[in-house]
mmCIF file of C-alpha atoms in Angstrom:
data_model
loop_
_atom_site.group_PDB
_atom_site.id
_atom_site.type_symbol
_atom_site.label_atom_id
_atom_site.label_comp_id
_atom_site.label_asym_id
_atom_site.label_seq_id
_atom_site.Cartn_x
_atom_site.Cartn_y
_atom_site.Cartn_z
ATOM 1 C CA GLY B 1 -0.911 -0.047 -0.180
ATOM 2 C CA SER B 2 1.247 3.703 -0.406
ATOM 3 C CA ILE B 3 1.996 6.145 2.467
ATOM 4 C CA PRO B 4 -0.951 8.467 2.777
ATOM 5 C CA ALA B 5 -0.359 12.073 1.944
ATOM 6 C CA GLY B 6 -2.603 14.824 3.195
ATOM 7 C CA THR B 7 -3.015 16.955 6.495
ATOM 8 C CA VAL B 8 -3.282 16.054 9.755
ATOM 9 C CA TYR B 9 -5.394 18.418 11.861
ATOM 10 C CA PHE B 10 -5.518 19.236 16.023
ATOM 11 C CA LEU B 11 -8.544 19.577 17.936
ATOM 12 C CA TRP B 12 -9.250 20.960 21.578
ATOM 13 C CA ASP B 13 -11.690 19.776 23.035
ATOM 14 C CA ASN B 14 -14.669 19.231 20.931
ATOM 15 C CA GLY B 15 -13.587 20.436 18.070
ATOM 16 C CA LEU B 16 -11.718 24.251 18.868
ATOM 17 C CA SER B 17 -8.026 24.200 16.148
ATOM 18 C CA VAL B 18 -5.188 24.584 18.055
ATOM 19 C CA GLY B 19 -3.090 23.807 14.763
ATOM 20 C CA SER B 20 -2.484 21.351 10.960
ATOM 21 C CA VAL B 21 -0.064 19.397 10.309
ATOM 22 C CA GLU B 22 1.611 18.232 6.898
ATOM 23 C CA LEU B 23 1.940 14.500 6.962
ATOM 24 C CA VAL B 24 5.456 12.658 6.496
ATOM 25 C CA ASN B 25 5.565 8.897 6.266
ATOM 26 C CA GLY B 26 2.392 8.968 7.417
ATOM 27 C CA SER B 27 2.790 10.214 10.376
ATOM 28 C CA ALA B 28 1.974 13.449 11.780
ATOM 29 C CA VAL B 29 3.168 15.728 14.891
ATOM 30 C CA TYR B 30 2.243 18.697 16.444
ATOM 31 C CA GLN B 31 3.792 20.714 19.944
ATOM 32 C CA SER B 32 1.741 23.503 21.816
ATOM 33 C CA GLN B 33 0.872 25.895 23.332
ATOM 34 C CA PRO B 34 1.310 25.203 26.875
ATOM 35 C CA GLN B 35 -2.339 24.462 27.603
ATOM 36 C CA PRO B 36 -4.881 25.502 31.340
ATOM 37 C CA LEU B 37 -4.927 22.870 33.960
ATOM 38 C CA GLY B 38 -7.395 20.519 34.068
ATOM 39 C CA ARG B 39 -9.291 17.049 31.803
ATOM 40 C CA ARG B 40 -9.157 17.955 28.145
ATOM 41 C CA VAL B 41 -9.777 15.986 24.586
ATOM 42 C CA VAL B 42 -7.857 15.897 21.778
ATOM 43 C CA ARG B 43 -8.767 14.432 18.948
ATOM 44 C CA ALA B 44 -7.050 14.313 14.791
ATOM 45 C CA HIS B 45 -8.995 14.444 11.486
ATOM 46 C CA TYR B 46 -7.010 13.721 8.783
ATOM 47 C CA ALA B 47 -7.997 14.909 5.171
ATOM 48 C CA SER B 48 -6.298 13.463 2.871
ATOM 49 C CA GLN B 49 -4.724 15.253 0.092
ATOM 50 C CA TYR B 50 -7.245 15.242 -2.894
ATOM 51 C CA TRP B 51 -5.270 13.098 -5.456
ATOM 52 C CA ASN B 52 -5.189 10.178 -2.936
ATOM 53 C CA VAL B 53 -7.774 8.518 -3.420
ATOM 54 C CA GLN B 54 -6.642 5.586 -2.005
ATOM 55 C CA HIS B 55 -7.051 7.198 1.142
ATOM 56 C CA GLY B 56 -9.784 8.945 2.322
ATOM 57 C CA GLY B 57 -10.182 11.425 5.765
ATOM 58 C CA SER B 58 -10.579 9.428 8.901
ATOM 59 C CA ALA B 59 -10.988 10.913 12.888
ATOM 60 C CA SER B 60 -8.949 9.352 15.941
ATOM 61 C CA ALA B 61 -10.357 8.537 18.707
ATOM 62 C CA ASN B 62 -10.504 11.232 21.083
ATOM 63 C CA LEU B 63 -8.039 11.700 23.653
ATOM 64 C CA THR B 64 -7.324 12.536 27.353
ATOM 65 C CA VAL B 65 -5.512 14.992 28.726
ATOM 66 C CA ASP B 66 -4.527 15.329 32.005
ATOM 67 C CA ILE B 67 -2.765 18.533 32.426
ATOM 68 C CA LYS B 68 -0.896 19.458 36.540
ATOM 69 C CA ALA B 69 0.683 21.340 38.116
ATOM 70 C CA GLY B 70 4.127 20.016 39.262
ATOM 71 C CA ALA B 71 5.392 18.964 42.774
ATOM 72 C CA SER B 72 8.643 20.084 43.703
ATOM 73 C CA VAL B 73 10.263 16.927 46.583
ATOM 74 C CA THR B 74 12.893 17.176 48.671
ATOM 75 C CA ILE B 75 13.990 15.767 51.607
ATOM 76 C CA SER B 76 16.522 16.513 54.449
ATOM 77 C CA THR B 77 18.034 13.235 57.508
ATOM 78 C CA THR B 78 19.088 13.786 61.367
ATOM 79 C CA PRO B 79 21.533 13.531 62.152
ATOM 80 C CA ALA B 80 23.043 13.707 58.201
ATOM 81 C CA THR B 81 25.893 10.698 58.060
ATOM 82 C CA VAL B 82 25.371 7.764 60.604
ATOM 83 C CA SER B 83 26.695 4.609 61.735
ATOM 84 C CA PRO B 84 25.283 0.531 61.801
ATOM 85 C CA ASN B 85 21.296 0.906 63.753
ATOM 86 C CA ASP B 86 21.385 4.438 64.688
ATOM 87 C CA LEU B 87 17.844 6.045 64.520
ATOM 88 C CA VAL B 88 17.647 7.950 61.741
ATOM 89 C CA THR B 89 14.964 11.110 61.105
ATOM 90 C CA VAL B 90 13.355 11.440 57.079
ATOM 91 C CA THR B 91 12.017 15.265 56.911
ATOM 92 C CA VAL B 92 9.708 14.722 53.561
ATOM 93 C CA GLY B 93 8.909 17.865 51.670
ATOM 94 C CA VAL B 94 6.128 18.529 49.045
ATOM 95 C CA THR B 95 5.506 21.457 47.239
ATOM 96 C CA GLY B 96 3.371 22.436 44.926
ATOM 97 C CA ASP B 97 4.546 25.341 41.475
ATOM 98 C CA TYR B 98 3.506 28.264 43.140
ATOM 99 C CA GLY B 99 5.408 26.985 46.375
ATOM 100 C CA ALA B 100 2.045 26.073 48.947
ATOM 101 C CA GLY B 101 2.768 22.835 50.980
ATOM 102 C CA LEU B 102 0.521 19.803 49.508
ATOM 103 C CA ASN B 103 -0.869 16.851 51.060
ATOM 104 C CA GLY B 104 -1.729 13.356 50.854
ATOM 105 C CA VAL B 105 0.752 11.331 50.879
ATOM 106 C CA VAL B 106 4.290 10.159 50.519
ATOM 107 C CA GLU B 107 6.543 6.603 50.113
ATOM 108 C CA LEU B 108 10.049 6.729 51.083
ATOM 109 C CA LEU B 109 12.678 3.377 49.986
ATOM 110 C CA ASN B 110 15.523 2.423 50.399
ATOM 111 C CA GLY B 111 17.112 1.527 47.121
ATOM 112 C CA SER B 112 14.430 -0.938 46.131
ATOM 113 C CA VAL B 113 12.495 -1.544 49.338
ATOM 114 C CA PRO B 114 9.810 0.382 50.498
ATOM 115 C CA LEU B 115 10.298 1.750 53.736
ATOM 116 C CA GLY B 116 7.267 3.212 54.339
ATOM 117 C CA THR B 117 4.633 5.800 53.398
ATOM 118 C CA ALA B 118 3.401 8.546 55.679
ATOM 119 C CA VAL B 119 1.113 11.198 54.983
ATOM 120 C CA LEU B 120 1.439 14.857 54.452
ATOM 121 C CA ALA B 121 0.884 17.224 56.384
ATOM 122 C CA ASN B 122 0.871 20.925 55.068
ATOM 123 C CA GLY B 123 3.638 19.690 52.863
ATOM 124 C CA THR B 124 6.028 17.734 55.668
ATOM 125 C CA ALA B 125 6.015 14.021 56.332
ATOM 126 C CA THR B 126 7.825 12.420 58.850
ATOM 127 C CA PHE B 127 9.882 8.999 58.718
ATOM 128 C CA GLN B 128 11.923 7.580 61.330
ATOM 129 C CA THR B 129 14.125 4.163 60.459
ATOM 130 C CA SER B 130 17.361 3.198 60.958
ATOM 131 C CA PHE B 131 20.667 1.327 58.388
ATOM 132 C CA ALA B 132 22.026 -2.271 59.282
ATOM 133 C CA THR B 133 25.213 -1.771 56.963
ATOM 134 C CA ASN B 134 27.906 0.813 56.161
ATOM 135 C CA GLY B 135 28.223 1.936 52.618
ATOM 136 C CA VAL B 136 25.725 4.924 50.427
ATOM 137 C CA HIS B 137 21.634 4.307 51.132
ATOM 138 C CA VAL B 138 19.596 5.749 48.114
ATOM 139 C CA LEU B 139 16.702 7.032 50.437
ATOM 140 C CA THR B 140 14.176 7.929 47.551
ATOM 141 C CA ALA B 141 10.466 10.194 48.240
ATOM 142 C CA ARG B 142 8.330 9.208 45.534
ATOM 143 C CA TYR B 143 5.009 12.106 45.967
ATOM 144 C CA PRO B 144 1.650 10.122 43.604
ATOM 145 C CA GLY B 145 0.456 13.396 42.702
ATOM 146 C CA ASP B 146 -3.557 13.942 42.235
ATOM 147 C CA SER B 147 -6.206 15.169 40.602
ATOM 148 C CA TYR B 148 -4.386 18.769 40.944
ATOM 149 C CA TYR B 149 -0.751 18.283 40.952
ATOM 150 C CA ALA B 150 1.703 15.952 38.896
ATOM 151 C CA PRO B 151 4.085 12.455 40.318
ATOM 152 C CA ALA B 152 7.573 14.105 41.507
ATOM 153 C CA SER B 153 10.350 12.216 42.893
ATOM 154 C CA ARG B 154 13.542 12.405 44.107
ATOM 155 C CA THR B 155 16.951 10.426 45.579
ATOM 156 C CA TYR B 156 19.067 11.515 48.506
ATOM 157 C CA ASN B 157 22.381 9.777 49.442
ATOM 158 C CA GLN B 158 22.717 9.015 53.375
ATOM 159 C CA TYR B 159 25.295 8.585 54.166
ATOM 160 C CA VAL B 160 26.750 5.080 57.006
ATOM 161 C CA MET B 161 30.329 4.503 58.809
ATOM 162 C CA ALA B 162 30.626 2.352 60.958
ATOM 163 C CA PRO B 163 32.162 3.835 64.036
ATOM 164 C CA THR B 164 35.985 4.108 64.698
ATOM 165 C CA THR B 165 37.688 4.261 67.519
ATOM 166 C CA VAL B 166 40.783 6.928 67.811
ATOM 167 C CA THR B 167 43.258 5.020 70.718
ATOM 168 C CA LEU B 168 46.044 7.742 71.641
ATOM 169 C CA THR B 169 49.758 6.901 72.589
ATOM 170 C CA ALA B 170 52.712 9.405 74.255
ATOM 171 C CA THR B 171 56.045 7.452 73.895
ATOM 172 C CA PRO B 172 57.297 7.591 75.861
ATOM 173 C CA SER B 173 54.542 6.910 78.443
ATOM 174 C CA ASN B 174 56.090 9.627 81.597
ATOM 175 C CA PRO B 175 58.053 12.276 79.689
ATOM 176 C CA VAL B 176 60.887 14.173 81.862
ATOM 177 C CA TYR B 177 60.992 18.723 81.256
ATOM 178 C CA GLY B 178 63.022 19.383 77.683
ATOM 179 C CA GLN B 179 62.019 15.393 76.443
ATOM 180 C CA ALA B 180 60.463 14.664 73.827
ATOM 181 C CA VAL B 181 57.537 13.021 73.361
ATOM 182 C CA THR B 182 55.847 11.202 70.237
ATOM 183 C CA LEU B 183 52.381 11.303 69.569
ATOM 184 C CA THR B 184 50.655 8.640 68.107
ATOM 185 C CA ALA B 185 46.852 7.737 67.108
ATOM 186 C CA THR B 186 45.654 4.726 66.016
ATOM 187 C CA SER B 187 42.427 4.903 64.547
ATOM 188 C CA THR B 188 40.630 1.256 64.562
#
């Protein structure tokens, strides 16, 4: 078969035309201007060129597009650096494009392992957790979005280090006035 040629008209909400694009190799791509927030219905209508009688005009099914406001996620921990099994408070903040703290829930993961969900109150949720092993633990906070705000997530590197002990010795251990002393610090 031949490749269709002609024009595709893109229509928002009950036929409001937003643009048209000529088919190239059977496809038409249209980049719209930013649209207002809310649910929009879009449809594409194909009109064949008069000489291309193999391909008549047709319309796509309706495509529903939910245009949402953006959301941003922040993560912080107290303390920032911990030892294995120390209790850590993780604070997650979620704000909308216009700076308001959002409500809903947020999920916290350590790598791919869920640590739990918490309810956002004025854009803030806290978790208490600990880490059994040394190393960098990549925390991810996920906000699932809602009917107005889009989903958002953020990662954070939590550093967990084994405690070290520093032993200090002096040689000689009982020096006499004027004698040099060698100090040795040993970390284990």
